[in-house]
CSV table of C-alpha atoms in Angstrom, one decimal:
chain,number,residue,atom,x,y,z
A,32,UNK,CA,40.0,-117.1,3.6
A,33,UNK,CA,38.7,-118.2,-0.3
A,34,UNK,CA,40.0,-117.9,-3.5
A,35,UNK,CA,38.2,-114.4,-5.0
A,36,UNK,CA,37.9,-114.0,-8.7
A,37,UNK,CA,39.0,-110.3,-9.1
A,38,UNK,CA,37.6,-110.7,-12.7
A,39,UNK,CA,37.3,-113.7,-15.2
A,40,UNK,CA,40.9,-113.9,-15.8
A,41,UNK,CA,42.7,-112.6,-12.5
A,42,UNK,CA,42.3,-114.8,-9.2
A,43,UNK,CA,43.0,-113.5,-5.8
A,44,UNK,CA,44.8,-116.1,-3.6
A,45,UNK,CA,45.4,-116.2,-0.1
A,46,UNK,CA,49.0,-117.4,1.3
A,47,UNK,CA,49.3,-118.3,5.1
A,48,UNK,CA,52.1,-119.8,7.5
A,49,UNK,CA,51.8,-123.4,6.9
A,50,UNK,CA,49.2,-123.5,3.9
A,51,UNK,CA,51.4,-122.4,0.6
A,52,UNK,CA,50.1,-122.3,-2.7
A,53,UNK,CA,51.5,-123.9,-5.8
A,54,UNK,CA,51.2,-122.1,-9.2
A,55,UNK,CA,52.5,-122.1,-12.7
A,56,UNK,CA,55.3,-120.6,-13.3
A,57,UNK,CA,54.8,-116.8,-14.7
A,58,UNK,CA,51.4,-116.8,-13.3
A,59,UNK,CA,52.1,-114.1,-10.4
A,60,UNK,CA,50.8,-110.7,-11.5
A,61,UNK,CA,51.2,-108.8,-7.9
A,62,UNK,CA,51.5,-109.5,-4.0
A,63,UNK,CA,50.7,-108.0,-0.9
A,64,UNK,CA,52.2,-109.2,2.4
A,65,UNK,CA,54.9,-111.2,3.3
A,66,UNK,CA,55.3,-113.9,0.3
A,67,UNK,CA,57.9,-115.7,-0.8
A,68,UNK,CA,58.6,-117.3,-4.2
A,69,UNK,CA,60.7,-120.4,-5.2
A,70,UNK,CA,60.8,-122.9,-7.5
A,71,UNK,CA,58.5,-126.4,-6.6
A,72,UNK,CA,60.8,-129.5,-6.5
A,73,UNK,CA,59.5,-133.0,-7.3
A,74,UNK,CA,58.1,-133.1,-3.7
A,75,UNK,CA,56.5,-129.6,-3.4
A,76,UNK,CA,53.6,-130.3,-5.8
A,77,UNK,CA,51.3,-131.3,-3.0
A,78,UNK,CA,51.1,-133.8,-0.2
A,79,UNK,CA,50.7,-132.7,3.4
A,80,UNK,CA,52.7,-129.6,3.4
A,81,UNK,CA,55.7,-128.9,1.7
A,82,UNK,CA,57.1,-132.5,1.0
A,83,UNK,CA,55.6,-135.9,-0.6
A,84,UNK,CA,53.9,-135.5,-3.9
A,85,UNK,CA,51.9,-139.0,-4.5
A,86,UNK,CA,55.0,-141.5,-3.2
A,87,UNK,CA,57.2,-142.5,-5.8
A,88,UNK,CA,54.9,-143.2,-8.6
A,89,UNK,CA,54.2,-139.6,-8.8
A,90,UNK,CA,57.8,-138.5,-8.9
A,91,UNK,CA,58.4,-141.3,-11.7
A,92,UNK,CA,55.7,-139.9,-13.3
A,93,UNK,CA,56.7,-136.3,-13.2
A,94,UNK,CA,60.3,-137.6,-14.5
A,95,UNK,CA,58.2,-139.1,-17.5
A,96,UNK,CA,56.3,-136.4,-18.3
A,97,UNK,CA,59.2,-134.2,-18.3
A,98,UNK,CA,60.8,-136.5,-20.6
A,99,UNK,CA,57.9,-136.1,-23.0
A,100,UNK,CA,58.0,-132.7,-23.0
A,101,UNK,CA,54.5,-132.2,-21.2
A,102,UNK,CA,55.6,-130.9,-17.9
A,103,UNK,CA,54.9,-127.0,-16.7
A,104,UNK,CA,57.3,-125.8,-14.6
A,105,UNK,CA,55.7,-124.4,-10.9
A,106,UNK,CA,56.3,-122.2,-8.2
A,107,UNK,CA,55.7,-122.3,-4.4
A,108,UNK,CA,54.2,-119.2,-3.0
A,109,UNK,CA,54.9,-119.3,0.9
A,110,UNK,CA,54.8,-116.7,3.6
A,111,UNK,CA,52.0,-114.6,4.6
A,112,UNK,CA,49.9,-112.4,2.3
A,113,UNK,CA,47.8,-112.7,-1.0
A,114,UNK,CA,49.0,-113.1,-4.4
A,115,UNK,CA,47.4,-112.3,-7.8
A,116,UNK,CA,47.4,-114.8,-10.2
A,117,UNK,CA,46.6,-114.8,-14.2
A,118,UNK,CA,47.9,-116.2,-17.5
A,119,UNK,CA,48.0,-115.2,-21.0
A,120,UNK,CA,44.5,-113.6,-20.5
A,121,UNK,CA,43.1,-117.2,-20.2
A,122,UNK,CA,40.2,-117.2,-18.1
A,123,UNK,CA,40.1,-119.0,-14.5
A,124,UNK,CA,37.5,-121.7,-13.2
A,125,UNK,CA,37.5,-122.4,-9.3
A,126,UNK,CA,36.8,-125.8,-8.3
A,127,UNK,CA,36.5,-126.9,-4.8
A,128,UNK,CA,37.5,-130.4,-4.0
A,129,UNK,CA,35.7,-131.9,-1.1
A,130,UNK,CA,38.3,-134.6,-0.2
A,131,UNK,CA,35.9,-137.5,-1.3
A,132,UNK,CA,36.7,-136.9,-5.2
A,133,UNK,CA,39.7,-136.6,-7.3
A,134,UNK,CA,40.3,-133.7,-10.1
A,135,UNK,CA,42.0,-135.2,-13.3
A,136,UNK,CA,43.1,-132.6,-15.1
A,137,UNK,CA,46.5,-131.5,-17.9
A,138,UNK,CA,49.2,-129.6,-16.4
A,139,UNK,CA,48.9,-126.7,-18.9
A,140,UNK,CA,45.2,-126.2,-17.4
A,141,UNK,CA,46.4,-125.9,-14.1
A,142,UNK,CA,47.1,-122.2,-12.9
A,143,UNK,CA,46.8,-122.4,-9.0
A,144,UNK,CA,46.2,-124.7,-6.0
A,145,UNK,CA,46.4,-125.4,-2.4
A,146,UNK,CA,49.5,-126.8,-1.5
A,147,UNK,CA,48.5,-129.4,0.7
A,148,UNK,CA,46.4,-131.3,-2.1
A,149,UNK,CA,48.0,-134.6,-3.1
A,150,UNK,CA,49.3,-134.5,-6.6
A,151,UNK,CA,50.0,-137.2,-8.7
A,152,UNK,CA,51.2,-137.5,-12.0
A,153,UNK,CA,49.5,-140.5,-13.8
A,154,UNK,CA,50.5,-142.4,-17.2
A,155,UNK,CA,47.1,-142.6,-19.6
A,156,UNK,CA,48.3,-146.2,-20.4
A,157,UNK,CA,47.5,-146.9,-16.4
A,158,UNK,CA,43.9,-145.6,-17.0
A,159,UNK,CA,42.6,-148.5,-19.7
A,160,UNK,CA,45.9,-149.8,-21.1
A,161,UNK,CA,46.4,-149.3,-25.2
A,162,UNK,CA,43.3,-147.3,-25.0
A,163,UNK,CA,44.1,-144.7,-22.4
A,164,UNK,CA,47.5,-144.2,-24.4
A,165,UNK,CA,45.7,-143.9,-27.7
A,166,UNK,CA,43.1,-141.1,-25.8
A,167,UNK,CA,46.4,-139.1,-25.1
A,168,UNK,CA,48.1,-139.5,-28.6
A,169,UNK,CA,44.7,-139.2,-30.8
A,170,UNK,CA,43.6,-136.1,-29.0
A,171,UNK,CA,46.4,-134.2,-28.4
A,172,UNK,CA,46.2,-134.2,-24.6
A,173,UNK,CA,49.7,-136.3,-24.2
A,174,UNK,CA,50.4,-138.9,-22.5
A,175,UNK,CA,50.3,-137.8,-18.9
A,176,UNK,CA,47.9,-136.3,-16.4
A,177,UNK,CA,47.8,-134.6,-13.4
A,178,UNK,CA,45.3,-136.2,-10.3
A,179,UNK,CA,44.7,-133.4,-7.4
A,180,UNK,CA,42.9,-134.9,-4.1
A,181,UNK,CA,42.0,-133.7,-0.6
A,182,UNK,CA,40.4,-130.6,0.6
A,183,UNK,CA,40.9,-127.4,-1.4
A,184,UNK,CA,40.3,-125.2,-4.3
A,185,UNK,CA,42.3,-125.5,-7.5
A,186,UNK,CA,42.0,-122.6,-10.1
A,187,UNK,CA,42.0,-123.8,-13.9
A,188,UNK,CA,42.7,-122.3,-17.0
A,189,UNK,CA,40.8,-122.4,-20.4
A,190,UNK,CA,39.8,-120.5,-23.5
A,191,UNK,CA,36.6,-118.5,-23.2
A,192,UNK,CA,36.1,-119.9,-19.6
A,193,UNK,CA,34.4,-123.3,-18.4
A,194,UNK,CA,31.3,-124.8,-18.6
A,195,UNK,CA,30.3,-127.5,-15.9
A,196,UNK,CA,28.6,-130.6,-16.9
A,197,UNK,CA,27.2,-133.1,-14.6
A,198,UNK,CA,27.9,-136.7,-15.8
A,199,UNK,CA,25.4,-139.1,-14.7
A,200,UNK,CA,25.5,-141.6,-17.7
A,201,UNK,CA,27.4,-141.0,-20.5
A,202,UNK,CA,28.4,-137.5,-22.1
A,203,UNK,CA,30.1,-137.2,-25.4
A,204,UNK,CA,32.7,-134.3,-25.5
A,205,UNK,CA,35.0,-132.9,-28.1
A,206,UNK,CA,38.9,-133.8,-27.2
A,207,UNK,CA,40.2,-130.1,-28.0
A,208,UNK,CA,37.4,-128.9,-25.9
A,209,UNK,CA,37.9,-131.0,-23.0
A,210,UNK,CA,39.7,-129.7,-19.6
A,211,UNK,CA,39.1,-131.4,-16.8
A,212,UNK,CA,37.1,-134.1,-14.6
A,213,UNK,CA,36.3,-135.0,-11.1
A,214,UNK,CA,34.5,-137.7,-9.5
A,215,UNK,CA,34.1,-141.5,-10.7
A,216,UNK,CA,34.4,-141.0,-14.2
A,217,UNK,CA,35.8,-142.7,-16.8
A,218,UNK,CA,37.1,-141.5,-20.2
A,219,UNK,CA,37.8,-142.8,-23.5
A,220,UNK,CA,38.5,-142.2,-26.9
A,221,UNK,CA,35.0,-142.7,-29.5
A,222,UNK,CA,34.0,-142.0,-32.6
A,223,UNK,CA,30.5,-141.1,-33.7
A,224,UNK,CA,29.2,-143.7,-36.0
A,225,UNK,CA,25.7,-143.9,-38.0
A,226,UNK,CA,22.7,-143.2,-36.0
A,227,UNK,CA,24.8,-140.8,-33.3
A,228,UNK,CA,26.1,-144.3,-31.5
A,229,UNK,CA,29.3,-144.0,-29.9
A,230,UNK,CA,32.1,-147.0,-31.2
A,231,UNK,CA,35.4,-147.9,-29.7
A,232,UNK,CA,37.8,-145.5,-31.6
A,233,UNK,CA,41.0,-148.2,-31.4
A,234,UNK,CA,41.6,-149.6,-34.7
A,235,UNK,CA,39.1,-147.8,-36.6
A,236,UNK,CA,39.3,-145.3,-39.4
A,237,UNK,CA,39.4,-141.9,-39.3
A,238,UNK,CA,36.5,-141.0,-41.5
A,239,UNK,CA,34.5,-140.6,-38.3
A,240,UNK,CA,34.3,-137.8,-35.9
A,241,UNK,CA,36.8,-138.7,-33.0
A,242,UNK,CA,35.1,-137.7,-29.4
A,243,UNK,CA,35.6,-138.6,-25.9
A,244,UNK,CA,32.9,-140.6,-24.4
A,245,UNK,CA,32.6,-139.2,-20.2
A,246,UNK,CA,31.1,-142.0,-18.7
A,247,UNK,CA,29.9,-142.5,-14.7
A,248,UNK,CA,29.1,-139.9,-11.9
A,249,UNK,CA,30.7,-136.7,-11.8
A,250,UNK,CA,31.2,-133.6,-13.4
A,251,UNK,CA,33.2,-132.9,-16.8
A,252,UNK,CA,34.7,-129.4,-17.3
A,253,UNK,CA,34.8,-127.9,-20.7
A,254,UNK,CA,36.3,-124.6,-22.3
A,255,UNK,CA,34.2,-122.7,-24.3
A,256,UNK,CA,36.6,-123.1,-27.7
A,257,UNK,CA,38.4,-126.0,-29.3
A,258,UNK,CA,41.7,-123.9,-29.5
A,259,UNK,CA,44.7,-126.0,-27.2
A,260,UNK,CA,47.1,-124.0,-25.5
């Protein structure tokens, strides 16, 4: 059984024995069948079954994210039935992971995902050192991001819905419109200089428009709004 969009703001998610679902707390709208709900512990946000999430690094990342005020409480749905999820009237986009690529997404953009997906919290400073940290601070995305890998479905939240833009080279994205990316993609903070050329934003003035340069091969998801959650 697959996730089904009832409309642009509500998704129907199957729950089966041995295949639990992890979702944002407060997102459950209704359910049918014998389904139980309980708070996700640090080891229940992903991995093979209800257990391990991305090892020690993932757990430490979660602790750091909580200290930074960037965590979003999660709930596990377990049993047999179907659950309707939605949150704050935001639009939902479904992403199918094929097991070969990793999805990077901000925690507040996650609505629900298959519980067997591997989930890891990553400090942006690990992704490009100071430039990675600057990316989070300057764009308002925070210092941590969530990575999901494996084969399964992820439901994302966005203002006005998402546009999936193919990346084959380089794409410029407004930081406030960025939602997530998947594939062999690198995301850097840049400024748009004279002639429309990208420039490194680190150490430069704020007179130029700050953007994200998404490069590599994959897909970047952009919302139809610059409004943050």
